[in-house]
Amino acid sequence: MPFSQPKKLCNIYLTLGPNALSRTCQTYPRIETSIQSYRQHSLSSSCPEAVHLVLFDPDALKYEKKTSVKRTKITESAGSTRREDVTQERQIIQLFCRHLIIAHSPFIEDNLYALVQFMIFLQSLNYRVEENYPRVESLFTSLVKELTDGQIYQKRKAITTPARHHCKFSLLLVMLRFFTTTGRSRQYLLSSVGDTMQFFGLQDETLQAAMPENWQILDDEWRKLLNDSCLTAPHVLKNYFLYLFHHTTFGLKDLSHSLRTLYYYFIDFFYLKTLLSVQSVRAAPYRKKRFS
């Protein structure tokens, strides 16, 4: 803060009081989103305390009992193009998605797998949930059951083709190109990406042959992080995705890009998993020789 004391206290607040603060300082990290008559409140993830509250409070992203889904209609402003309000149908879609994330499963990746299946099905219906509600509810119930009894985990586990490893590595190369051009947090991100590329041996002739083994090492390390880190509680990663849905109003606006938006969420999560796993491997004494 430009006006902070050595004790990190704001001079403006201390000298002139709360009424002298700018609107940003008065409202941060609170964010209000408006879509026609629809209003929702969120917190900015740039605030460390907000992130702590969102991720580590098991009830942080749960709707209160008084929350209701209201029927709204398409409105049109005079002299402007037609704009859609948040309809009941779209709110129902978001609720379905939230419950697929919340559903009990061995790993959060299972929930994401189920969520994609659900959204692809909705896309085939052109997102007409109300007129196809029995079919939508039937699929939702089936997916929740498959999540709970581990069927989806077994399906994911069976996907072990070499193309999968190369696809993931291609995503890392995209990440590398992006982080070399971004300005924000560039130094830290490039360092982490550099460690990741070093782990895979980007310049090594054995890169392709060792790729399945390296991905397995990272998968194993990720499991360790889930068992012995701040990620251990099941609600942490679920809250991460629930926050994304809420903060970005997923499903409440243009549904034609909803699957693409989901894939962006998943790719970001893949980057987080990979970077954290590599850093964990790098910190482990028995792995340090890989980085010597």
CSV table of N, CA and C in Angstrom, one decimal, residues 218-280:
chain,number,residue,atom,x,y,z
A,218,LEU,N,4.7,-37.7,-11.1
A,218,LEU,CA,3.9,-36.5,-10.7
A,218,LEU,C,2.5,-36.9,-10.1
A,219,ASP,N,1.9,-37.9,-10.7
A,219,ASP,CA,0.6,-38.4,-10.2
A,219,ASP,C,0.8,-38.9,-8.8
A,220,ASP,N,1.8,-39.6,-8.6
A,220,ASP,CA,2.1,-40.2,-7.2
A,220,ASP,C,2.3,-39.0,-6.2
A,221,GLU,N,3.1,-38.0,-6.7
A,221,GLU,CA,3.4,-36.9,-5.8
A,221,GLU,C,2.1,-36.1,-5.5
A,222,TRP,N,1.2,-36.0,-6.5
A,222,TRP,CA,0.0,-35.3,-6.2
A,222,TRP,C,-0.9,-36.0,-5.2
A,223,ARG,N,-0.9,-37.3,-5.3
A,223,ARG,CA,-1.6,-38.1,-4.2
A,223,ARG,C,-1.0,-37.8,-2.9
A,224,LYS,N,0.3,-37.7,-2.8
A,224,LYS,CA,0.9,-37.4,-1.5
A,224,LYS,C,0.5,-36.1,-1.0
A,225,LEU,N,0.4,-35.1,-1.9
A,225,LEU,CA,0.0,-33.8,-1.5
A,225,LEU,C,-1.4,-33.8,-1.0
A,226,LEU,N,-2.3,-34.6,-1.6
A,226,LEU,CA,-3.6,-34.7,-1.1
A,226,LEU,C,-3.8,-35.3,0.2
A,227,ASN,N,-2.8,-36.1,0.6
A,227,ASN,CA,-2.8,-36.8,1.9
A,227,ASN,C,-2.1,-36.1,3.0
A,228,ASP,N,-1.2,-35.1,2.6
A,228,ASP,CA,-0.4,-34.5,3.7
A,228,ASP,C,-0.1,-33.1,3.3
A,229,SER,N,-1.1,-32.2,3.2
A,229,SER,CA,-0.8,-30.8,2.9
A,229,SER,C,-2.1,-30.1,3.2
A,230,CYS,N,-2.2,-28.8,2.8
A,230,CYS,CA,-3.4,-28.0,3.1
A,230,CYS,C,-4.5,-28.4,2.1
A,231,LEU,N,-4.2,-29.3,1.2
A,231,LEU,CA,-5.2,-29.8,0.2
A,231,LEU,C,-5.9,-31.0,0.7
A,232,THR,N,-5.5,-31.5,1.9
A,232,THR,CA,-6.0,-32.8,2.3
A,232,THR,C,-7.6,-32.8,2.5
A,233,ALA,N,-8.1,-31.8,3.1
A,233,ALA,CA,-9.6,-31.8,3.3
A,233,ALA,C,-10.3,-31.8,2.0
A,234,PRO,N,-11.3,-32.7,1.8
A,234,PRO,CA,-12.0,-32.8,0.5
A,234,PRO,C,-12.6,-31.5,0.0
A,235,HIS,N,-13.0,-30.7,0.9
A,235,HIS,CA,-13.8,-29.5,0.5
A,235,HIS,C,-12.8,-28.4,-0.1
A,236,VAL,N,-11.5,-28.5,0.0
A,236,VAL,CA,-10.6,-27.5,-0.4
A,236,VAL,C,-10.7,-27.4,-2.0
A,237,LEU,N,-10.5,-28.5,-2.7
A,237,LEU,CA,-10.5,-28.4,-4.1
A,237,LEU,C,-11.9,-28.2,-4.7
A,238,LYS,N,-12.9,-28.8,-3.9
A,238,LYS,CA,-14.3,-28.6,-4.3
A,238,LYS,C,-14.6,-27.1,-4.2
A,239,ASN,N,-14.2,-26.5,-3.2
A,239,ASN,CA,-14.4,-25.0,-3.0
A,239,ASN,C,-13.8,-24.2,-4.1
A,240,TYR,N,-12.6,-24.7,-4.5
A,240,TYR,CA,-11.9,-24.0,-5.6
A,240,TYR,C,-12.8,-23.9,-6.9
A,241,PHE,N,-13.4,-25.0,-7.2
A,241,PHE,CA,-14.3,-25.0,-8.4
A,241,PHE,C,-15.6,-24.3,-8.2
A,242,LEU,N,-16.1,-24.5,-7.0
A,242,LEU,CA,-17.4,-23.8,-6.6
A,242,LEU,C,-17.2,-22.3,-6.7
A,243,TYR,N,-16.0,-21.8,-6.2
A,243,TYR,CA,-15.7,-20.4,-6.3
A,243,TYR,C,-15.7,-19.9,-7.8
A,244,LEU,N,-15.0,-20.7,-8.6
A,244,LEU,CA,-14.9,-20.3,-10.0
A,244,LEU,C,-16.3,-20.2,-10.6
A,245,PHE,N,-17.2,-21.2,-10.3
A,245,PHE,CA,-18.6,-21.2,-10.9
A,245,PHE,C,-19.3,-19.9,-10.4
A,246,HIS,N,-19.2,-19.6,-9.1
A,246,HIS,CA,-19.9,-18.5,-8.6
A,246,HIS,C,-19.3,-17.2,-9.1
A,247,HIS,N,-18.0,-17.0,-9.0
A,247,HIS,CA,-17.3,-15.8,-9.3
A,247,HIS,C,-17.4,-15.4,-10.7
A,248,THR,N,-17.4,-16.4,-11.6
A,248,THR,CA,-17.5,-16.1,-13.1
A,248,THR,C,-18.9,-16.2,-13.6
A,249,THR,N,-19.9,-16.4,-12.7
A,249,THR,CA,-21.3,-16.7,-13.0
A,249,THR,C,-21.5,-17.7,-14.1
A,250,PHE,N,-20.8,-18.8,-13.9
A,250,PHE,CA,-20.8,-19.9,-14.9
A,250,PHE,C,-22.2,-20.4,-15.1
A,251,GLY,N,-22.6,-20.5,-16.4
A,251,GLY,CA,-23.9,-21.1,-16.7
A,251,GLY,C,-25.0,-20.0,-16.7
A,252,LEU,N,-24.8,-18.9,-16.2
A,252,LEU,CA,-25.8,-17.9,-16.0
A,252,LEU,C,-25.9,-16.9,-17.2
A,253,LYS,N,-24.9,-16.9,-18.0
A,253,LYS,CA,-24.9,-16.0,-19.2
A,253,LYS,C,-24.9,-16.8,-20.5
A,254,ASP,N,-24.0,-16.6,-21.4
A,254,ASP,CA,-24.0,-17.2,-22.7
A,254,ASP,C,-23.6,-18.7,-22.6
A,255,LEU,N,-24.6,-19.6,-22.7
A,255,LEU,CA,-24.3,-21.0,-22.6
A,255,LEU,C,-23.6,-21.6,-23.8
A,256,SER,N,-23.5,-20.9,-24.9
A,256,SER,CA,-22.9,-21.5,-26.1
A,256,SER,C,-21.4,-21.7,-25.8
A,257,HIS,N,-20.8,-21.0,-24.9
A,257,HIS,CA,-19.4,-21.1,-24.6
A,257,HIS,C,-19.1,-21.8,-23.3
A,258,SER,N,-20.1,-22.5,-22.7
A,258,SER,CA,-20.0,-23.0,-21.4
A,258,SER,C,-19.0,-24.2,-21.3
A,259,LEU,N,-19.0,-25.0,-22.3
A,259,LEU,CA,-18.0,-26.1,-22.4
A,259,LEU,C,-16.6,-25.6,-22.5
A,260,ARG,N,-16.4,-24.6,-23.4
A,260,ARG,CA,-15.1,-24.0,-23.5
A,260,ARG,C,-14.6,-23.4,-22.2
A,261,THR,N,-15.5,-22.8,-21.5
A,261,THR,CA,-15.2,-22.2,-20.2
A,261,THR,C,-14.7,-23.3,-19.2
A,262,LEU,N,-15.5,-24.4,-19.2
A,262,LEU,CA,-15.1,-25.5,-18.4
A,262,LEU,C,-13.7,-26.0,-18.7
A,263,TYR,N,-13.4,-26.2,-19.9
A,263,TYR,CA,-12.1,-26.7,-20.3
A,263,TYR,C,-11.0,-25.7,-19.9
A,264,TYR,N,-11.3,-24.4,-19.9
A,264,TYR,CA,-10.3,-23.4,-19.4
A,264,TYR,C,-10.1,-23.7,-17.9
A,265,TYR,N,-11.2,-23.9,-17.1
A,265,TYR,CA,-11.0,-24.2,-15.7
A,265,TYR,C,-10.1,-25.4,-15.5
A,266,PHE,N,-10.4,-26.4,-16.3
A,266,PHE,CA,-9.7,-27.7,-16.1
A,266,PHE,C,-8.2,-27.6,-16.5
A,267,ILE,N,-7.9,-26.8,-17.5
A,267,ILE,CA,-6.5,-26.6,-17.9
A,267,ILE,C,-5.8,-25.8,-16.8
A,268,ASP,N,-6.4,-24.8,-16.2
A,268,ASP,CA,-5.8,-24.1,-15.1
A,268,ASP,C,-5.5,-25.0,-14.0
A,269,PHE,N,-6.4,-25.9,-13.7
A,269,PHE,CA,-6.3,-26.8,-12.6
A,269,PHE,C,-5.1,-27.8,-12.9
A,270,PHE,N,-5.0,-28.2,-14.1
A,270,PHE,CA,-3.9,-29.1,-14.6
A,270,PHE,C,-2.6,-28.4,-14.4
A,271,TYR,N,-2.5,-27.1,-14.7
A,271,TYR,CA,-1.3,-26.4,-14.5
A,271,TYR,C,-0.9,-26.3,-13.0
A,272,LEU,N,-1.9,-26.0,-12.2
A,272,LEU,CA,-1.7,-26.0,-10.7
A,272,LEU,C,-1.2,-27.3,-10.2
A,273,LYS,N,-1.9,-28.4,-10.6
A,273,LYS,CA,-1.5,-29.7,-10.2
A,273,LYS,C,0.0,-30.0,-10.5
A,274,THR,N,0.3,-29.7,-11.8
A,274,THR,CA,1.6,-30.1,-12.3
A,274,THR,C,2.7,-29.2,-11.6
A,275,LEU,N,2.5,-27.9,-11.5
A,275,LEU,CA,3.5,-27.1,-10.9
A,275,LEU,C,3.7,-27.4,-9.4
A,276,LEU,N,2.6,-27.6,-8.7
A,276,LEU,CA,2.7,-28.0,-7.3
A,276,LEU,C,3.4,-29.4,-7.1
A,277,SER,N,3.1,-30.3,-8.0
A,277,SER,CA,3.7,-31.6,-7.9
A,277,SER,C,5.2,-31.6,-8.2
A,278,VAL,N,5.6,-30.8,-9.2
A,278,VAL,CA,7.0,-30.7,-9.5
A,278,VAL,C,7.8,-30.1,-8.3
A,279,GLN,N,7.2,-29.0,-7.8
A,279,GLN,CA,7.8,-28.3,-6.6
A,279,GLN,C,7.9,-29.3,-5.4
A,280,SER,N,6.9,-30.1,-5.2
A,280,SER,CA,7.0,-31.1,-4.1
A,280,SER,C,8.1,-32.1,-4.4
